[in-house]
Amino acid sequence: VQLQASGGGLVQAGDSLRLSCATSGRTFGDYVVGWFRQPPGKEREFVAAINLKGGSIFYADSVKGRFEISGDKSKSAVALNMSSLKPEDTAAYYCAARPAQSMRYSSFYYPTRDWYRYWGQGTLVTVSS
């Protein structure tokens, strides 16, 4: 599975931005798709994930209420809608995926980087103050 993240850019604090994670030549089907981000000089961290098989959605506490992940197994892209952006949201954003054998996984797994099998390249989001 090849993943392509896009939609990054330079915005001001308070603005909104929509990122897309697309597969090539297929729909997602029963996959878990996650978004991670890596701020400058820091480790990659979990942002949000969606289990397209069962519909479960998870968010990092830092983005709850501001970011929304959406997707459908019949589509070839998963979106991350980001609003009320803050300078601390500045990072390279990556999407990742893995086949979903289950409709429900423990919430422990979704933020775990090593749990994901496929990764796309990053798209840079810069939020100015």
Coordinates of N, CA, C and O in Angstrom, one line a residue:
V1 N 0.8 -1.2 0.0 CA 0.0 0.0 0.0 C 0.9 1.2 0.0 O 1.7 1.4 0.9
Q2 N 0.7 2.1 -1.0 CA 1.4 3.3 -1.0 C 0.5 4.4 -0.6 O -0.6 4.5 -1.0
L3 N 1.1 5.3 0.3 CA 0.3 6.4 0.9 C 0.9 7.7 0.5 O 2.2 7.8 0.4
Q4 N 0.1 8.7 0.2 CA 0.5 10.0 -0.2 C -0.2 11.0 0.6 O -1.4 11.2 0.6
A5 N 0.6 11.7 1.5 CA 0.0 12.8 2.3 C 0.2 14.1 1.6 O 1.2 14.4 1.0
S6 N -0.9 14.9 1.7 CA -0.8 16.2 1.0 C -1.7 17.2 1.7 O -2.5 16.8 2.6
G7 N -1.5 18.5 1.4 CA -2.4 19.5 1.9 C -1.7 20.5 2.9 O -2.3 21.4 3.4
G8 N -0.4 20.2 3.2 CA 0.3 21.1 4.1 C 0.5 22.5 3.6 O 0.3 22.7 2.4
G9 N 0.9 23.4 4.4 CA 1.2 24.7 4.0 C 1.5 25.6 5.2 O 1.6 25.2 6.3
L10 N 1.6 26.9 4.8 CA 1.9 27.9 5.8 C 0.6 28.7 6.1 O 0.0 29.2 5.2
V11 N 0.2 28.7 7.4 CA -1.0 29.3 7.8 C -0.8 30.2 9.1 O 0.3 30.0 9.7
Q12 N -1.8 31.0 9.4 CA -1.6 31.8 10.6 C -2.4 31.1 11.8 O -3.3 30.3 11.5
A13 N -2.0 31.4 13.0 CA -2.7 30.9 14.1 C -4.2 31.2 14.0 O -4.6 32.3 13.7
G14 N -5.0 30.1 14.3 CA -6.5 30.3 14.2 C -7.1 29.8 12.9 O -8.3 29.6 12.8
D15 N -6.2 29.7 11.9 CA -6.7 29.2 10.6 C -7.0 27.7 10.6 O -6.7 27.0 11.6
S16 N -7.5 27.3 9.5 CA -7.8 25.9 9.3 C -7.1 25.3 8.1 O -6.6 26.1 7.2
L17 N -6.9 24.0 8.1 CA -6.2 23.3 7.0 C -6.7 21.9 6.9 O -7.1 21.3 7.9
R18 N -6.7 21.4 5.7 CA -7.2 20.1 5.5 C -6.1 19.2 4.8 O -5.6 19.5 3.7
L19 N -5.7 18.2 5.5 CA -4.7 17.2 5.0 C -5.4 16.0 4.4 O -6.5 15.6 4.9
S20 N -4.8 15.4 3.4 CA -5.4 14.2 2.8 C -4.3 13.1 2.8 O -3.2 13.4 2.5
C21 N -4.8 11.9 3.0 CA -3.9 10.7 2.9 C -4.6 9.8 1.9 O -5.7 9.3 2.1
A22 N -3.9 9.7 0.8 CA -4.5 8.9 -0.4 C -3.7 7.7 -0.7 O -2.5 7.7 -0.6
T23 N -4.4 6.6 -1.1 CA -3.8 5.5 -1.6 C -3.7 5.6 -3.1 O -4.5 6.4 -3.7
S24 N -2.9 4.8 -3.7 CA -2.8 4.8 -5.2 C -3.4 3.6 -5.8 O -3.0 2.5 -5.4
G25 N -4.3 3.7 -6.7 CA -4.9 2.6 -7.4 C -5.8 1.7 -6.7 O -6.1 0.6 -7.1
R26 N -6.3 2.1 -5.5 CA -7.2 1.2 -4.8 C -8.0 2.1 -3.8 O -7.6 3.2 -3.5
T27 N -9.0 1.5 -3.2 CA -9.7 2.1 -2.1 C -9.0 1.6 -0.8 O -8.3 0.6 -0.8
F28 N -9.3 2.2 0.3 CA -8.6 1.8 1.5 C -9.2 0.4 2.0 O -8.4 -0.4 2.4
G29 N -10.5 0.2 1.9 CA -11.0 -1.0 2.4 C -10.9 -1.1 4.0 O -10.9 -0.1 4.6
D30 N -10.7 -2.3 4.5 CA -10.6 -2.5 5.9 C -9.2 -2.2 6.4 O -8.4 -3.1 6.6
Y31 N -8.9 -1.0 6.6 CA -7.6 -0.5 7.1 C -7.8 0.4 8.3 O -8.8 1.0 8.5
V32 N -6.8 0.5 9.1 CA -6.7 1.5 10.1 C -5.7 2.6 9.5 O -4.7 2.2 9.0
V33 N -6.2 3.8 9.5 CA -5.3 4.9 9.0 C -5.1 5.9 10.2 O -6.0 6.3 10.9
G34 N -3.8 6.2 10.3 CA -3.5 7.1 11.4 C -2.7 8.3 10.9 O -2.1 8.2 9.8
W35 N -2.8 9.4 11.6 CA -2.0 10.6 11.4 C -1.0 10.8 12.5 O -1.4 10.7 13.7
F36 N 0.2 11.0 12.2 CA 1.2 11.3 13.2 C 1.9 12.7 12.7 O 1.8 13.1 11.6
R37 N 2.6 13.3 13.7 CA 3.3 14.5 13.3 C 4.7 14.5 14.0 O 4.8 13.9 15.1
Q38 N 5.6 15.2 13.4 CA 6.9 15.3 14.0 C 7.3 16.8 14.0 O 7.7 17.4 12.9
P39 N 7.2 17.5 15.1 CA 7.6 18.9 15.2 C 9.1 18.9 15.1 O 9.9 18.0 15.3
P40 N 9.6 20.1 14.7 CA 11.1 20.3 14.5 C 11.9 19.9 15.8 O 11.6 20.4 16.9
G41 N 12.8 19.0 15.6 CA 13.7 18.6 16.7 C 13.0 17.7 17.8 O 13.6 17.4 18.8
K42 N 11.8 17.2 17.4 CA 11.1 16.3 18.4 C 10.8 15.0 17.8 O 11.0 14.8 16.6
E43 N 10.3 14.1 18.6 CA 9.9 12.8 18.1 C 8.6 12.8 17.4 O 7.8 13.7 17.7
R44 N 8.3 11.8 16.6 CA 7.0 11.7 15.9 C 6.0 11.3 17.0 O 6.2 10.4 17.8
E45 N 4.8 12.0 16.9 CA 3.8 11.7 17.9 C 2.5 11.5 17.2 O 2.2 11.9 16.1
F46 N 1.6 10.8 17.9 CA 0.3 10.4 17.4 C -0.6 11.6 17.4 O -0.6 12.5 18.3
V47 N -1.5 11.7 16.3 CA -2.4 12.8 16.2 C -3.8 12.2 16.2 O -4.7 12.6 17.1
A48 N -4.1 11.3 15.3 CA -5.5 10.8 15.2 C -5.5 9.5 14.4 O -4.5 9.3 13.6
A49 N -6.5 8.7 14.6 CA -6.6 7.5 13.8 C -8.0 7.1 13.6 O -8.9 7.4 14.4
I50 N -8.3 6.4 12.5 CA -9.6 5.9 12.3 C -9.5 4.4 11.8 O -8.7 4.1 11.0
N51 N -10.4 3.6 12.4 CA -10.5 2.2 12.0 C -11.6 2.1 11.0 O -12.8 2.2 11.3
L52 N -11.3 2.0 9.7 CA -12.3 2.0 8.6 C -13.1 0.8 8.6 O -14.2 0.8 8.0
K53 N -12.7 -0.3 9.3 CA -13.5 -1.5 9.4 C -14.7 -1.3 10.3 O -15.8 -1.7 10.1
G54 N -14.4 -0.7 11.5 CA -15.4 -0.5 12.5 C -15.9 0.9 12.8 O -16.9 1.1 13.4
G55 N -15.1 1.8 12.3 CA -15.5 3.2 12.4 C -15.0 3.9 13.7 O -15.2 5.1 13.9
S56 N -14.2 3.2 14.5 CA -13.6 3.8 15.7 C -12.7 4.9 15.3 O -11.9 4.8 14.4
I57 N -12.7 6.0 16.2 CA -11.8 7.1 15.9 C -11.2 7.5 17.2 O -11.8 7.5 18.3
F58 N -9.9 7.9 17.1 CA -9.1 8.2 18.3 C -8.3 9.5 18.1 O -7.9 9.7 16.9
Y59 N -8.2 10.3 19.1 CA -7.4 11.6 19.0 C -6.5 11.7 20.1 O -6.7 11.3 21.2
A60 N -5.4 12.4 19.8 CA -4.5 12.8 20.9 C -5.2 13.9 21.7 O -5.9 14.7 21.1
D61 N -4.9 14.0 22.9 CA -5.6 15.0 23.8 C -5.2 16.4 23.2 O -6.1 17.3 23.4
S62 N -4.1 16.6 22.7 CA -3.7 17.9 22.2 C -4.5 18.5 21.1 O -4.4 19.7 20.8
V63 N -5.2 17.6 20.4 CA -5.9 18.0 19.2 C -7.4 17.8 19.3 O -8.2 18.2 18.4
K64 N -7.9 17.2 20.4 CA -9.3 16.9 20.6 C -10.1 18.2 20.5 O -9.7 19.2 21.1
G65 N -11.2 18.2 19.7 CA -12.0 19.4 19.6 C -11.6 20.4 18.5 O -12.3 21.3 18.2
R66 N -10.3 20.2 18.0 CA -9.8 21.0 16.9 C -9.6 20.3 15.6 O -9.8 20.9 14.6
F67 N -9.2 19.0 15.7 CA -9.0 18.2 14.5 C -10.0 17.2 14.4 O -10.6 16.7 15.3
E68 N -10.3 16.9 13.1 CA -11.3 15.8 12.8 C -10.8 14.9 11.7 O -10.4 15.4 10.6
I69 N -10.7 13.6 12.0 CA -10.3 12.7 11.0 C -11.6 12.0 10.4 O -12.6 11.8 11.1
S70 N -11.6 11.9 9.1 CA -12.7 11.3 8.4 C -12.3 10.4 7.3 O -11.3 10.7 6.6
G71 N -13.1 9.4 7.0 CA -12.8 8.5 5.9 C -13.8 7.4 5.8 O -14.7 7.3 6.6
D72 N -13.7 6.7 4.7 CA -14.7 5.7 4.3 C -13.9 4.6 3.6 O -13.1 4.9 2.8
K73 N -14.2 3.3 4.0 CA -13.5 2.2 3.4 C -13.7 2.2 1.9 O -12.9 1.6 1.2
S74 N -14.7 2.7 1.3 CA -15.0 2.7 -0.1 C -14.3 3.8 -0.8 O -14.3 3.9 -2.1
K75 N -13.6 4.7 -0.1 CA -12.9 5.8 -0.7 C -11.4 5.5 -0.7 O -10.9 4.6 0.0
S76 N -10.6 6.3 -1.4 CA -9.2 6.1 -1.5 C -8.4 7.2 -0.7 O -7.2 7.3 -0.9
A77 N -9.1 8.0 0.1 CA -8.4 9.0 0.9 C -9.1 9.1 2.2 O -10.3 8.9 2.4
V78 N -8.2 9.5 3.2 CA -8.7 9.8 4.5 C -8.2 11.3 4.8 O -7.1 11.6 4.5
A79 N -9.1 12.0 5.3 CA -8.8 13.5 5.6 C -8.6 13.7 7.0 O -9.1 13.1 7.9
L80 N -7.8 14.8 7.3 CA -7.6 15.3 8.6 C -7.9 16.8 8.5 O -7.1 17.5 7.9
N81 N -9.1 17.2 9.0 CA -9.4 18.6 9.1 C -8.9 19.2 10.3 O -9.3 18.8 11.4
M82 N -8.1 20.2 10.2 CA -7.5 20.9 11.3 C -8.0 22.3 11.4 O -8.0 23.1 10.5
S83 N -8.5 22.7 12.6 CA -9.0 24.0 12.8 C -8.4 24.6 14.1 O -7.8 23.9 14.8
S84 N -8.6 25.9 14.2 CA -8.0 26.6 15.4 C -6.5 26.3 15.6 O -6.1 25.9 16.7
L85 N -5.8 26.3 14.5 CA -4.4 25.9 14.5 C -3.6 26.8 15.4 O -3.8 28.0 15.5
K86 N -2.6 26.2 16.0 CA -1.7 26.9 16.9 C -0.3 26.7 16.5 O 0.0 25.8 15.7
P87 N 0.6 27.6 16.9 CA 2.0 27.5 16.5 C 2.6 26.1 16.9 O 3.4 25.6 16.1
E88 N 2.1 25.6 18.0 CA 2.7 24.3 18.4 C 2.2 23.1 17.5 O 2.6 22.0 17.7
D89 N 1.3 23.4 16.6 CA 0.9 22.4 15.6 C 1.8 22.3 14.5 O 1.7 21.4 13.6
T90 N 2.8 23.2 14.4 CA 3.8 23.2 13.4 C 4.6 21.8 13.4 O 5.1 21.5 14.4
A91 N 4.6 21.1 12.3 CA 5.2 19.8 12.2 C 5.1 19.3 10.8 O 4.3 19.8 10.0
A92 N 5.9 18.2 10.6 CA 5.7 17.4 9.4 C 4.6 16.4 9.8 O 4.8 15.7 10.8
Y93 N 3.6 16.3 9.0 CA 2.5 15.4 9.2 C 2.6 14.1 8.3 O 2.7 14.3 7.1
Y94 N 2.5 13.0 9.0 CA 2.6 11.7 8.2 C 1.3 10.9 8.4 O 0.7 10.9 9.5
C95 N 1.0 10.2 7.3 CA -0.1 9.2 7.5 C 0.5 7.8 7.5 O 1.5 7.6 6.9
A96 N -0.2 6.9 8.1 CA 0.2 5.6 8.2 C -1.0 4.6 8.2 O -2.1 5.1 8.5
A97 N -0.8 3.4 7.8 CA -1.9 2.5 7.7 C -1.5 1.0 8.0 O -0.3 0.7 7.9
R98 N -2.5 0.3 8.4 CA -2.3 -1.2 8.6 C -3.6 -1.9 8.3 O -4.7 -1.3 8.5
P99 N -3.6 -3.1 7.8 CA -4.9 -3.8 7.7 C -5.6 -4.0 9.0 O -4.9 -4.2 10.0
A100 N -6.9 -3.9 8.9 CA -7.7 -4.0 10.2 C -8.4 -5.4 10.1 O -9.4 -5.5 9.4
Q101 N -7.9 -6.3 10.9 CA -8.5 -7.6 11.1 C -9.7 -7.5 12.0 O -10.6 -8.4 12.0
S102 N -9.7 -6.5 12.8 CA -10.8 -6.4 13.8 C -11.5 -5.0 13.7 O -10.9 -4.0 13.3
M103 N -12.7 -5.0 14.1 CA -13.5 -3.8 14.1 C -13.1 -3.0 15.3 O -13.3 -1.8 15.3
R104 N -12.6 -3.7 16.3 CA -12.3 -3.0 17.6 C -11.0 -3.4 18.1 O -10.8 -4.6 18.4
Y105 N -10.1 -2.5 18.2 CA -8.8 -2.8 18.9 C -8.7 -2.0 20.2 O -9.4 -1.0 20.3
S106 N -7.9 -2.4 21.1 CA -7.7 -1.7 22.3 C -7.1 -0.3 21.9 O -6.4 -0.2 20.9
S107 N -7.5 0.7 22.6 CA -7.1 2.1 22.3 C -5.5 2.2 22.5 O -4.9 3.1 22.0
F108 N -5.0 1.2 23.1 CA -3.5 1.2 23.3 C -2.8 1.2 22.0 O -1.7 1.7 21.9
Y109 N -3.3 0.5 21.0 CA -2.6 0.3 19.8 C -2.5 1.5 18.9 O -1.5 1.8 18.3
Y110 N -3.6 2.3 18.8 CA -3.7 3.3 17.8 C -2.5 4.4 17.8 O -2.1 4.8 16.8
P111 N -2.1 4.8 19.0 CA -1.0 5.7 19.0 C 0.4 5.1 18.9 O 1.4 5.8 18.9
T112 N 0.5 3.8 18.7 CA 1.8 3.1 18.6 C 2.3 3.1 17.2 O 1.8 2.5 16.3
R113 N 3.5 3.8 17.0 CA 4.0 3.9 15.7 C 4.3 2.5 15.0 O 4.0 2.3 13.9
D114 N 4.9 1.7 15.8 CA 5.3 0.4 15.3 C 4.2 -0.5 14.9 O 4.4 -1.5 14.2
W115 N 3.0 -0.2 15.3 CA 1.8 -1.0 15.0 C 1.4 -0.8 13.5 O 0.7 -1.6 12.9
Y116 N 1.8 0.3 12.9 CA 1.4 0.6 11.5 C 2.4 0.0 10.6 O 3.6 0.1 10.8
R117 N 2.0 -0.5 9.5 CA 2.8 -1.2 8.5 C 3.3 -0.3 7.4 O 4.4 -0.5 6.9
Y118 N 2.4 0.6 7.0 CA 2.8 1.4 5.8 C 2.8 2.9 6.2 O 1.9 3.4 7.0
W119 N 3.7 3.6 5.7 CA 3.9 5.0 5.9 C 4.0 5.8 4.7 O 4.6 5.4 3.7
G120 N 3.4 7.0 4.7 CA 3.6 7.9 3.6 C 4.7 8.9 3.9 O 5.2 9.0 5.0
Q121 N 5.0 9.8 2.9 CA 6.0 10.8 3.2 C 5.3 11.9 4.0 O 4.1 12.0 4.0
G122 N 6.0 12.8 4.6 CA 5.4 13.9 5.3 C 4.9 15.0 4.5 O 5.4 15.3 3.4
T123 N 4.0 15.8 5.0 CA 3.5 17.1 4.5 C 3.7 18.1 5.6 O 3.2 17.9 6.7
L124 N 4.3 19.2 5.2 CA 4.7 20.2 6.3 C 3.6 21.2 6.5 O 3.1 21.8 5.6
V125 N 3.3 21.3 7.8 CA 2.4 22.3 8.3 C 3.1 23.3 9.1 O 3.7 22.9 10.1
T126 N 3.0 24.6 8.8 CA 3.7 25.6 9.5 C 2.6 26.6 10.0 O 1.9 27.2 9.1
V127 N 2.5 26.9 11.3 CA 1.5 27.8 11.8 C 2.3 29.0 12.4 O 3.0 28.8 13.4
S128 N 2.1 30.1 11.8 CA 2.7 31.3 12.4 C 1.9 32.0 13.4 O 0.6 32.0 13.3
S129 N 2.5 32.7 14.3 CA 1.7 33.3 15.4 C 1.4 34.8 15.1 O 1.8 35.3 14.1

